[in-house]
Coordinates of C-alpha atoms in Angstrom, one line a residue:
X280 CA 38.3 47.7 77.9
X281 CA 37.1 44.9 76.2
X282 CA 33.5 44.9 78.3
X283 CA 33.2 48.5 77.1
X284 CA 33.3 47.9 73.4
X285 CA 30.8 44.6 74.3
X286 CA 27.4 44.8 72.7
X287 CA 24.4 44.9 75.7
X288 CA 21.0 43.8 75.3
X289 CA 19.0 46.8 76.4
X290 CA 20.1 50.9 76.5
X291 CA 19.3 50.7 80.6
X292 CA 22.1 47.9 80.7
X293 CA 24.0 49.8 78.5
X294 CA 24.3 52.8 80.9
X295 CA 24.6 50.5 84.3
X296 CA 27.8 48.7 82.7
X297 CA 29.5 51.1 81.4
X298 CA 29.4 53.3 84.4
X299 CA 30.8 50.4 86.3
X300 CA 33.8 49.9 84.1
X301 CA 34.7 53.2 84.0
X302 CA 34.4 53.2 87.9
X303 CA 36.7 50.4 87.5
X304 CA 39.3 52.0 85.2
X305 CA 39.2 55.1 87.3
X306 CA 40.1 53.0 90.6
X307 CA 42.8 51.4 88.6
X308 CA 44.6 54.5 87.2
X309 CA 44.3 56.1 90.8
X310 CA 45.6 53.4 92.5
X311 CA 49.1 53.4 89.7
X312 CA 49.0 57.5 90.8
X313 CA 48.1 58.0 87.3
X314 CA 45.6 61.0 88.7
X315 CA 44.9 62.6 84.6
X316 CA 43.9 59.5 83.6
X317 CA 41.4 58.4 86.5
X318 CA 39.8 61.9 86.3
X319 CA 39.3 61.9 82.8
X320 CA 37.2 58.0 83.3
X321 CA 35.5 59.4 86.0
X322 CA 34.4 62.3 84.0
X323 CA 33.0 59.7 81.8
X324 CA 30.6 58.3 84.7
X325 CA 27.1 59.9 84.6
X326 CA 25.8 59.8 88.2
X327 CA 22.4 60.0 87.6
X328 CA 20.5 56.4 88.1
X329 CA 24.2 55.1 90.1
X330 CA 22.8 52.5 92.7
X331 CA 24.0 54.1 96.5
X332 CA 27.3 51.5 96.0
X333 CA 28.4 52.8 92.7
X334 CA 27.7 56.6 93.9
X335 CA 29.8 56.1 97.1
X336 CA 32.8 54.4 95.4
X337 CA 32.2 57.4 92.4
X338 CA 32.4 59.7 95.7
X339 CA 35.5 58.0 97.6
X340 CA 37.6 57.8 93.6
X341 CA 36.8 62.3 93.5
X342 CA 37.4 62.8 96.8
X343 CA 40.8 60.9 96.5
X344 CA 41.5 62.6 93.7
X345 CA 41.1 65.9 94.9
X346 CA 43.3 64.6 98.3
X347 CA 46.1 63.8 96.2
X348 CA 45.7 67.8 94.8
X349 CA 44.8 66.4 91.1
X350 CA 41.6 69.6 90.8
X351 CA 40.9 72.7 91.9
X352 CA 38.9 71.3 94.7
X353 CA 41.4 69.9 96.9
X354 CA 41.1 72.5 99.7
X355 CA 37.2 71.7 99.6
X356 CA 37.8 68.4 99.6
X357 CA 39.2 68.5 102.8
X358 CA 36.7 69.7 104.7
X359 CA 34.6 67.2 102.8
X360 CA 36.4 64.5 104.1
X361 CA 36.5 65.2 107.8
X362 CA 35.9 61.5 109.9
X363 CA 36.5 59.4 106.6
X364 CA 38.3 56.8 108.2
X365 CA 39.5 55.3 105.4
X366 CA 41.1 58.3 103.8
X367 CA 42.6 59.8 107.0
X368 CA 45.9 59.5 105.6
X369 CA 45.4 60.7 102.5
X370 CA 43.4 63.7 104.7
X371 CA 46.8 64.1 106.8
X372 CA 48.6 64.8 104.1
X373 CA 46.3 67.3 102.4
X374 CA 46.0 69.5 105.3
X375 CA 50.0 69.2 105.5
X376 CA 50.4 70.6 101.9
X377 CA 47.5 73.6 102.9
X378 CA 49.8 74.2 105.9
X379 CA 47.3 73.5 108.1
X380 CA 48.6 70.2 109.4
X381 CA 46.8 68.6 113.0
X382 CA 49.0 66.3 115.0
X383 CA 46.6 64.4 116.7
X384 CA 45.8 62.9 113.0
X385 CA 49.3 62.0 112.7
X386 CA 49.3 58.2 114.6
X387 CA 46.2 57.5 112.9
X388 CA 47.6 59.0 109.3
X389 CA 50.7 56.5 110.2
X390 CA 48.3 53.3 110.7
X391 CA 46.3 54.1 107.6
X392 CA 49.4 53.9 105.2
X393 CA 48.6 50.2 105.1
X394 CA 45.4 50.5 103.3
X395 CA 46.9 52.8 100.2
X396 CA 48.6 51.3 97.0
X397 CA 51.7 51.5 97.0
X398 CA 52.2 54.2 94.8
X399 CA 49.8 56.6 96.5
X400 CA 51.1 55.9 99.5
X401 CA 54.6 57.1 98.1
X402 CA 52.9 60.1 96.6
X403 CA 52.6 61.3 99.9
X404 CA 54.9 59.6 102.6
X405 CA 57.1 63.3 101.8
X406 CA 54.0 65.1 103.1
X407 CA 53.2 63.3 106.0
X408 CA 56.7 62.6 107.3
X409 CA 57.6 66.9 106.9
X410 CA 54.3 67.3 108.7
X411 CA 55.5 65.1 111.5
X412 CA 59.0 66.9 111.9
X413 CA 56.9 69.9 111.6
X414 CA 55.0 68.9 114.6
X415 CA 58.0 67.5 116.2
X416 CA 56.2 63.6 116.5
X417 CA 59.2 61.5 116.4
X418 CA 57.5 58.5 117.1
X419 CA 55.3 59.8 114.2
X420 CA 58.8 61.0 112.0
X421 CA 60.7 57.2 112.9
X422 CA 57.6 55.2 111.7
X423 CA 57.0 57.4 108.4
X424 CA 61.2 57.3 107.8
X425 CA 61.1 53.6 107.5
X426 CA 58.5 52.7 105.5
X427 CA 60.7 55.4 102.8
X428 CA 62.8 52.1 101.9
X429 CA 59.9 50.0 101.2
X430 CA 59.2 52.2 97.8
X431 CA 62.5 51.9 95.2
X432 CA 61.0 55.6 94.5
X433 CA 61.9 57.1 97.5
X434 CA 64.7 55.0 99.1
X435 CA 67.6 57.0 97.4
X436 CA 65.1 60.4 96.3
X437 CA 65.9 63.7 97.0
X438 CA 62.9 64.1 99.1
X439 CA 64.4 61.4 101.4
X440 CA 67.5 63.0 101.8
X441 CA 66.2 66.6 101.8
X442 CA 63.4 65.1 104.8
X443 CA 66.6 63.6 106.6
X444 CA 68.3 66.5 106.2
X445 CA 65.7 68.6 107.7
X446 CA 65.3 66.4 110.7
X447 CA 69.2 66.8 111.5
X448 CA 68.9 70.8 111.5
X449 CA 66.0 70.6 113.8
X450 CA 68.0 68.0 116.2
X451 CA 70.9 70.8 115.9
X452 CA 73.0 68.3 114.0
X453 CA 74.2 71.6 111.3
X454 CA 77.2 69.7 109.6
X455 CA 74.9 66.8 108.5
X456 CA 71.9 68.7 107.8
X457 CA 74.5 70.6 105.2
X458 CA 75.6 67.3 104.0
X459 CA 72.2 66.1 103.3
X460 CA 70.8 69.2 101.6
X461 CA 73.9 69.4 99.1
X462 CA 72.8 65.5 98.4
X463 CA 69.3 66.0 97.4
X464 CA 69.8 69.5 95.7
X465 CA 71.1 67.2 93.4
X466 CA 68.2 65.9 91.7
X467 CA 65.6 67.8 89.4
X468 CA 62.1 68.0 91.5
X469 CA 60.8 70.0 94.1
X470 CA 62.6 69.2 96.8
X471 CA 65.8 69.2 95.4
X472 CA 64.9 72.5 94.3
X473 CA 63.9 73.1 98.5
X474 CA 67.1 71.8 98.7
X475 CA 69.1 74.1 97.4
X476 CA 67.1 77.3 99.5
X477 CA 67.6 75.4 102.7
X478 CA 71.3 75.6 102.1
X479 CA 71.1 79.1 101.3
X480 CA 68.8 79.7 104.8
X481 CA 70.6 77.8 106.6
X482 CA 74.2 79.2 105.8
X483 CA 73.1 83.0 106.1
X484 CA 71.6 81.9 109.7
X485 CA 75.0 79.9 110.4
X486 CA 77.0 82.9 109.1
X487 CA 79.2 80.1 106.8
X488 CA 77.3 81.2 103.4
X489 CA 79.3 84.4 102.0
X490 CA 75.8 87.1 101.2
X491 CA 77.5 86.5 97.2
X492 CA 77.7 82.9 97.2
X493 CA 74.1 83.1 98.7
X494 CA 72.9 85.3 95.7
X495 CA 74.8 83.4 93.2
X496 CA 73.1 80.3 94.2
X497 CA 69.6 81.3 94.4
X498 CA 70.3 83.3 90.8
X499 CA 71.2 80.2 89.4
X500 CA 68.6 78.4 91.1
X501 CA 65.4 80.5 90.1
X502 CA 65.2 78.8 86.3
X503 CA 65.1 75.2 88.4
X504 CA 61.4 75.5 89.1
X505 CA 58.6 77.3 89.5
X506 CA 55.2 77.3 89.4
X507 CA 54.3 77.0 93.2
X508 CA 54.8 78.3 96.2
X509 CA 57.9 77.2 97.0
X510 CA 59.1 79.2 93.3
X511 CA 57.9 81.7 95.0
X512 CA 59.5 81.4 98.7
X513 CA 62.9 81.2 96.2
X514 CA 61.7 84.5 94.8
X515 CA 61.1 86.3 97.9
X516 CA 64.7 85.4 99.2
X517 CA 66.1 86.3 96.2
X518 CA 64.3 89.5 96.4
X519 CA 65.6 89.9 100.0
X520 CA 69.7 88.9 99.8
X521 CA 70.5 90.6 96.5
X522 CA 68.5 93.7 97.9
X523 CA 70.9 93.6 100.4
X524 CA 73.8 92.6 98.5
X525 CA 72.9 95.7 96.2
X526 CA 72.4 93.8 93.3
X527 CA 69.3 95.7 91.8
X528 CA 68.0 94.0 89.0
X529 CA 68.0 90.3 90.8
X530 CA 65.9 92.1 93.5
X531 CA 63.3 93.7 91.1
X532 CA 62.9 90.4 88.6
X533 CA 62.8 88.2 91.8
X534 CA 60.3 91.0 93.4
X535 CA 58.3 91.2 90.0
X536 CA 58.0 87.2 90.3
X537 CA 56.4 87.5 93.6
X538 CA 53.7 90.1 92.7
X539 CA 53.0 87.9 89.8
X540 CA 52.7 84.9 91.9
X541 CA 51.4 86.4 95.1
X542 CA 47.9 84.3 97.1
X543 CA 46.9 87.6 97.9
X544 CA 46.6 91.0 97.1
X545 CA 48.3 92.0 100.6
X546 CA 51.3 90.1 99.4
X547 CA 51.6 91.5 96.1
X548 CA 51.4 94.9 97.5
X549 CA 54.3 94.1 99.7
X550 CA 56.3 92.8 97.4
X551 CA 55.4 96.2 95.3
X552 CA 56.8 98.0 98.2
X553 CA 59.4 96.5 98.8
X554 CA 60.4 97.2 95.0
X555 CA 60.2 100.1 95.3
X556 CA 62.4 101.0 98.1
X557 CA 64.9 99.1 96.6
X558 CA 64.3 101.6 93.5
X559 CA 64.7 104.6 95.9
X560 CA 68.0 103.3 97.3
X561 CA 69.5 102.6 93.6
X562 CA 69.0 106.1 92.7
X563 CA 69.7 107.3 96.3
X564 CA 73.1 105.7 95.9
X565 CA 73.8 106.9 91.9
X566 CA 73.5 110.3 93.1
X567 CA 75.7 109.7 96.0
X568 CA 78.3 108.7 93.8
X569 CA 78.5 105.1 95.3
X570 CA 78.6 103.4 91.8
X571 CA 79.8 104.4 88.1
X572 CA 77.9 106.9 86.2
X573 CA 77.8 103.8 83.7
X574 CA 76.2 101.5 86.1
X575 CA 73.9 104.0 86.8
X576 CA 72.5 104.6 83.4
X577 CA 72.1 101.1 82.3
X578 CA 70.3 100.7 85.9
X579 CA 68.5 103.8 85.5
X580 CA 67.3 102.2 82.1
X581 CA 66.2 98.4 83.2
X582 CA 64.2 100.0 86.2
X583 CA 62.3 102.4 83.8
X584 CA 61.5 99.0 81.2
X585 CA 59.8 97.3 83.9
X586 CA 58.9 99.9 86.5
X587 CA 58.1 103.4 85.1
X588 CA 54.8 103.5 85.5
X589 CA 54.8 102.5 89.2
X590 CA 53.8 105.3 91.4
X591 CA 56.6 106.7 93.0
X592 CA 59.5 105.4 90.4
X593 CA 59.6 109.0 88.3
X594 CA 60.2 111.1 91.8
X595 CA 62.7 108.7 92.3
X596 CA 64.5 108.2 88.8
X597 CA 64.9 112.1 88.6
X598 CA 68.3 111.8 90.2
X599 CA 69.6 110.5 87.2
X600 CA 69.4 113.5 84.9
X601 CA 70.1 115.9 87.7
X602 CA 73.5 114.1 88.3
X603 CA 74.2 114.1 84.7
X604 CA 73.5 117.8 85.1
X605 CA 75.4 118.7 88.0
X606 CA 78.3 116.3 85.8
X607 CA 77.7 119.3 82.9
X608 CA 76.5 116.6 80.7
X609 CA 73.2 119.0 79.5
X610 CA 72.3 117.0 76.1
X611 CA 72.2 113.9 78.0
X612 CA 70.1 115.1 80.7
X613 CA 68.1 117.3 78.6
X614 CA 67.2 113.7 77.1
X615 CA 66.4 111.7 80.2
X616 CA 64.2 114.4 82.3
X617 CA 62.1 114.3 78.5
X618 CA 62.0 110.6 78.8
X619 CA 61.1 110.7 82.2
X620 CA 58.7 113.5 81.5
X621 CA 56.9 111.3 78.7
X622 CA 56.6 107.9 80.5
X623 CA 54.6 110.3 83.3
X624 CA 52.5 111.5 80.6
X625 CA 51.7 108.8 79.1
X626 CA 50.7 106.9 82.5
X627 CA 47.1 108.1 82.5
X628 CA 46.3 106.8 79.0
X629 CA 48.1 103.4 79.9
X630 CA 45.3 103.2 82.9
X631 CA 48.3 103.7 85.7
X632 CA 47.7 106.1 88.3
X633 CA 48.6 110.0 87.1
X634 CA 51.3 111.4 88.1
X635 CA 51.1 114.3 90.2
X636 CA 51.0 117.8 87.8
X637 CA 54.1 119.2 89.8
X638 CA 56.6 116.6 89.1
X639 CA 55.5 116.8 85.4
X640 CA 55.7 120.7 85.6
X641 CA 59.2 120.3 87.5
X642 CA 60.6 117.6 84.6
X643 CA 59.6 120.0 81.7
X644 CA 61.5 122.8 83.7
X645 CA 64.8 120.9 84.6
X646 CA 64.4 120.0 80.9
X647 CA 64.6 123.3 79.8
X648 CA 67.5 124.4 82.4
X649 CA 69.1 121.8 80.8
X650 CA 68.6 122.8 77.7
X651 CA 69.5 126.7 78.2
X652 CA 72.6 125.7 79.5
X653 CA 74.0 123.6 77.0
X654 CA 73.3 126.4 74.5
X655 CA 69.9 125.3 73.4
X656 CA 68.3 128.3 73.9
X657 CA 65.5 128.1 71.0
X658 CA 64.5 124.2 72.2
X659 CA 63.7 125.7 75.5
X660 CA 61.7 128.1 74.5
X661 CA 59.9 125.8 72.1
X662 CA 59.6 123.6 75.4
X663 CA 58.0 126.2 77.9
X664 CA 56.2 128.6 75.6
X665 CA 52.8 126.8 75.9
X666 CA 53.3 126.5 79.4
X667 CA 54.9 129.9 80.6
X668 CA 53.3 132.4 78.9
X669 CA 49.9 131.0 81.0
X670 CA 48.8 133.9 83.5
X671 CA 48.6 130.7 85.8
X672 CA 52.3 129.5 84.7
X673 CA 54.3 128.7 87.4
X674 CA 56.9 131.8 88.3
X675 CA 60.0 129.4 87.9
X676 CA 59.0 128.2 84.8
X677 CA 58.1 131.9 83.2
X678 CA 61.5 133.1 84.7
X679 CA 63.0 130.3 82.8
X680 CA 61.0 130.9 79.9
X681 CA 62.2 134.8 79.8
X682 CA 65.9 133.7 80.4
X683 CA 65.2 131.0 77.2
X684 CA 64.1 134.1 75.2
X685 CA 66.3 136.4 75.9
X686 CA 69.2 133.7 74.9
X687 CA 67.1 133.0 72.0
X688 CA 66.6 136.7 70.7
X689 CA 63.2 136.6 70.5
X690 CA 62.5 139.5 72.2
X691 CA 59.2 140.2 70.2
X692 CA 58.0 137.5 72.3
X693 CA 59.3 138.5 75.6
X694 CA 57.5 142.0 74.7
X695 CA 54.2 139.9 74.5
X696 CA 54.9 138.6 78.3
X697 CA 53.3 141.8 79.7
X698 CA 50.0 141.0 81.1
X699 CA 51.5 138.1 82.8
X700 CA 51.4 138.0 86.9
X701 CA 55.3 137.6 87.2
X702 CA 57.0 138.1 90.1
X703 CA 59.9 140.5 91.1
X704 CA 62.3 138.6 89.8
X705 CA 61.1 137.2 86.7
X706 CA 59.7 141.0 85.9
X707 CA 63.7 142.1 86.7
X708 CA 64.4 139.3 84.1
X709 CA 62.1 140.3 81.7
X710 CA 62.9 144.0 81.5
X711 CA 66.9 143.2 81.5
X712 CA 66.3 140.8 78.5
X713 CA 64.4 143.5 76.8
X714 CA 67.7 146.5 78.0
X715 CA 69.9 144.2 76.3
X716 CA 68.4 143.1 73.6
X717 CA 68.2 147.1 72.7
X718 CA 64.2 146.9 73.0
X719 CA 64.0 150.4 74.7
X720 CA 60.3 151.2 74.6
X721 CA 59.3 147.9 76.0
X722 CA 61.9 147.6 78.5
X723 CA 61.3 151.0 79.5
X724 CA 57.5 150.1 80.2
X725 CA 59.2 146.9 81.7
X726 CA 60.9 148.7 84.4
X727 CA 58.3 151.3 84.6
X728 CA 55.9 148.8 85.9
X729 CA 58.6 147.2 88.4
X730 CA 59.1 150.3 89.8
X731 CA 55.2 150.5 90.4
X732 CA 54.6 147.4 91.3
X733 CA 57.8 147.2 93.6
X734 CA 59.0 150.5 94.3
X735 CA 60.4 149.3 97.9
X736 CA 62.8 146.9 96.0
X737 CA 63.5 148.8 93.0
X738 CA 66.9 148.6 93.0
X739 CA 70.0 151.6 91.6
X740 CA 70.7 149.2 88.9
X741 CA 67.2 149.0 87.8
X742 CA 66.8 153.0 87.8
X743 CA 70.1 152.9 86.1
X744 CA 68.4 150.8 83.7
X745 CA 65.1 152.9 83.0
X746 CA 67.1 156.3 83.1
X747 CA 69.0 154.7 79.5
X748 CA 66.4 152.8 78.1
X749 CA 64.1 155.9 78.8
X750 CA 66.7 158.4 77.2
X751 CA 67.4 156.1 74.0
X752 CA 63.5 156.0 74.1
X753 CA 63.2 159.5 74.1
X754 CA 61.2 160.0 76.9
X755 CA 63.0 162.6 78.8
X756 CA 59.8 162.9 81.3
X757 CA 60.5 159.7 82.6
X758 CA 64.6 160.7 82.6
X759 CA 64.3 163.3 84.7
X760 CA 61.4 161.4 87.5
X761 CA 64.2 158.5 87.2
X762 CA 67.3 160.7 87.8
X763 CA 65.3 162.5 90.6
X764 CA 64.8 159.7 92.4
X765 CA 68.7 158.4 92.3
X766 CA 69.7 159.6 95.6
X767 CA 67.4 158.0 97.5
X768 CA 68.6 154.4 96.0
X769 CA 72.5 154.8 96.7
X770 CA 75.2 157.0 97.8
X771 CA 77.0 156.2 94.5
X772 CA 78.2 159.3 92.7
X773 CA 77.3 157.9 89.2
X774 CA 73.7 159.3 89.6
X775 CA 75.3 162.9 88.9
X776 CA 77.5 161.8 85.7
X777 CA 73.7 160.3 84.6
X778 CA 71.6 163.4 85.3
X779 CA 73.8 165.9 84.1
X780 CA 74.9 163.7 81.3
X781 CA 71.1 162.6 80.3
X782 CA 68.9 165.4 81.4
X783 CA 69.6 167.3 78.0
X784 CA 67.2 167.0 75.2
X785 CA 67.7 163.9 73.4
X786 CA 68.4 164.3 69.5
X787 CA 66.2 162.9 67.1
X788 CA 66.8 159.6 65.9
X789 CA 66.9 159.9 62.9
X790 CA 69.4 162.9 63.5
X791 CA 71.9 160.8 64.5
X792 CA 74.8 159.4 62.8
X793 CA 76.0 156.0 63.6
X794 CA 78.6 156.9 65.1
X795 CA 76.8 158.7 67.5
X796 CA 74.8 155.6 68.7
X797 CA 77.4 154.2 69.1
X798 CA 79.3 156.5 71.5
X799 CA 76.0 156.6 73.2
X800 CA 75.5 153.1 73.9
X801 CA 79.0 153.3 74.9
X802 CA 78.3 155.6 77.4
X803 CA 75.6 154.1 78.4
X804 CA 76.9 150.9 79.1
X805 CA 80.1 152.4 81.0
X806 CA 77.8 153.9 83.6
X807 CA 75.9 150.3 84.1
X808 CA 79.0 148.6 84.7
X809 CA 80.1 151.6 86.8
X810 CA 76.8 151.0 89.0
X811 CA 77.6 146.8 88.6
X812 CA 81.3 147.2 89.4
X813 CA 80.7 148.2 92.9
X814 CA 77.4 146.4 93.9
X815 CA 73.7 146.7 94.4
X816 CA 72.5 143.5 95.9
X817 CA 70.7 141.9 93.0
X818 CA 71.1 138.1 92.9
X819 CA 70.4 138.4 88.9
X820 CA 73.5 140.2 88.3

């Protein structure tokens, strides 16, 4: 340091000098494992005009560096530094990390400790020694074991134990392989961390690990680290025991953590997958009744924070609000298929993939069953009238949207549902909501065009129907056609008591007296409930 602040006689000196000291100071730092501060004084070194010895020794200090995984470029670095002699441990160990490890370097990795500093040859004694249990090279695994106690570092580390640990699992040795794993989970670094998921593979293989203890532990594990892959290999077993446990929400934040962590886009779509069968099974199980109606909204509503606009989560998350439905709880389900209904909606906009038009179409009509039967007859039309008064509309949703306004009252609008292509049963609906609501020239035309459109299923009750609405009309044309045609729809005798009853000329309206109307009506209505009393078949009535 105190060469570098030296003056120099001439700028060529100047350069020469200074880029051997900092060739110098990045040698030292790297040999002390102190990897920021060698890279930083080797950024310093301009290589342009280094003599061939200075640019070697500037090529052996990067390529060390990038060994010991300090950049970016370790995993080029290693096919750099294929037949460097020197640096074949340091090579061993890198390919051990990449999982790529070859065991025929292994004896020659083990001879070339002796030319590392100390400390870098404790950085990656761990490495080289998993790499020989991996390869099963005893010999190898013995050699690598002792020289452990030669570095205060390592002689009592949780890499040690967890190392030892690992050799007496693969010697079959289970009771000290537990013993040593509980030892090094201990500490605070990676392999304690490694620690604690070996215990948890190990006693789900044994069978000695209770599935919750197994959960708990890797639950309580997750905050330890992270960062790597071995965060991540926590993750996925996480992901994998509380799935099966049935604990939802560790599965989906350990299953989040692997997408977001994931080497490749294979993996994350795995992991994706594999969230989203767990999603299915919540919902398949909240609808089965296996867990409180509780439990399964404050699920229902973690799953749709993260994961609503996943494909395939709204299909799925629909069996909340139809068992709140099926429960009679209408306001609350009325609520959740709009919720649902809105996070599909707004999925496009977000840039997620659109959901398909259907499930959108079938959320905005459960909505408005929902609705109509928990009295809310004027919100469901307000829901569907944009939607089902479309000569494209879906039947189900116009048949709902008829039923809405016939609850609703608003039969001026139902009178406007004309031109629509309904179809026999939501024209059936249409004209009865009209009949009841006392709307007799429209429902007469109503039933008039059934009758036409379907004369093979035009029912007793719906001639019953046009025969009143036609007399209160005062179209007695269309009385008597109506009344003619009575016997060929039933064997009822009511059809006399209406043609002998109606076929007279109707009064004037504005002849008649209230009361009058009302024995009418009265009339009227005892011969329906006559013709309903006894049956005609109609699934509307």
């Amino acid at each position: 340091m105190v060469q570098l602040s030296a003056p120099v006689t001439s700028e060529g000196q100047a350069d020469a000098v200074r880029a051997a000291l900092y060739l110098d100071l990045a040698e030292l730092h790297l040999a002390q494992m102190m990897l920021p501060e060698a890279s930083g004084y080797l950024a310093a070194v301009d290589t342009e005009g280094l003599d061939a010895r200075s640019l070697a020794r500037h090529h052996s200090i990067a390529t060390t560096l990038h060994l010991l995984g300090a950049t970016a470029e370790s995993f080029p670095a290693i096919a750099a530094s294929e037949g460097w002699t020197q640096g074949v441990a340091l090579r061993t160990a890198a390919l051990a990390r990449s999982g790529d490890m070859d065991a025929d370097l292994l004896p020659l990795a083990v001879a070339g400790l002796s030319s590392l500093s100390d400390p870098i040859a404790a950085a990656i004694l761990p490495d080289l020694l998993e790499a020989a249990l991996a390869a099963d090279d005893w010999d190898a695994a013995k050699a690598l074991a002792s020289d452990f106690s030669r570095h205060p570092m390592l002689r009592d580390s949780a890499a040690y134990r967890f190392l030892l640990a690992r050799a007496s699992e693969q010697s079959g040795d289970v009771l000290t392989a537990f013993d040593g794993y509980a030892e090094a989970a201990q500490g605070g670094d990676v392999y304690a961390y490694r620690a604690r998921l070996a215990i948890v593979e190990l006693g789900r293989r044994t069978e000695t690990l209770p599935l919750e203890d197994a959960v708990a532990l890797l639950k309580t594990a997750r905050w330890s680290w992270s960062g790597d892959r071995y965060a991540t290999q926590g993750a996925a077993l996480l992901a994998r025991y509380a799935a099966e446990l049935g604990d939802t929400q560790a599965a989906l934040w350990a299953l989040q953590r692997v997408m977001t962590t994931a080497d490749s886009p294979e993996e994350a779509e795995q992991a994706r997958q594999h969230a989203l069968s767990v999603i299915s099974d919540f919902y398949r199980a909240g609808a089965a009744g296996d867990m409180p109606l509780d439990a399964f909204i404050e699920g229902h509503a973690a799953i749709m924070s993260h994961w609503g606009l996943e494909e395939g989560v709204i299909e799925s998350a629909i069996a909340l609000p139809e068992s709140l439905f099926g429960a009679g709880m209408t306001a609350i389900a009325a609520r959740e298929f709009r919720g649902l209904r809105a996070i599909a909606e707004s999925a496009g906009s977000m840039g997620q993939s659109v959901l398909d038009p259907d499930v959108i179409d079938r959320l905005r009509r459960d909505e408005a069953q929902a609705l109509l039967a928990g009295g809310q007859a004027d919100a469901a039309v307000d829901l569907l009238i944009s939607f089902g008064d479309r000569p494209d509309a879906d039947p189900q949703m116009q048949r709902l949207l008829i039923q809405a306004l016939s609850k609703a009252g608003r039969s001026d609008q139902m009178t406007q549902l004309r031109g629509l292509a309904l179809d026999i049963d939501t024209r059936r609906d249409r004209a009865v909501g009209l009949y009841e609501s006392g709307r007799w020239d429209a429902a007469k035309q109503a039933l008039d065009d059934l009758r036409a459109t379907y004369p093979a299923q035009f029912t007793f009750a719906d001639a019953t129907r046009l025969t009143l609405a036609a007399y209160q009309a005062g179209d007695m044309d269309t009385v008597r056609r109506t009344a003619a045609a009575f016997p060929t729809l039933t064997d009822l005798p009511a059809w006399e008591e209406l043609a002998t009853g109606l076929l007279g000329p109707a009064p004037a309206a504005e002849g008649l007296s209230t009361e009058m109307l009302r024995l009418s009506m009265a009339n009227a209505d005892r011969v329906l409930e006559t013709v309903k009393s006894v049956g005609t078949g109609e699934a509307s009535e």
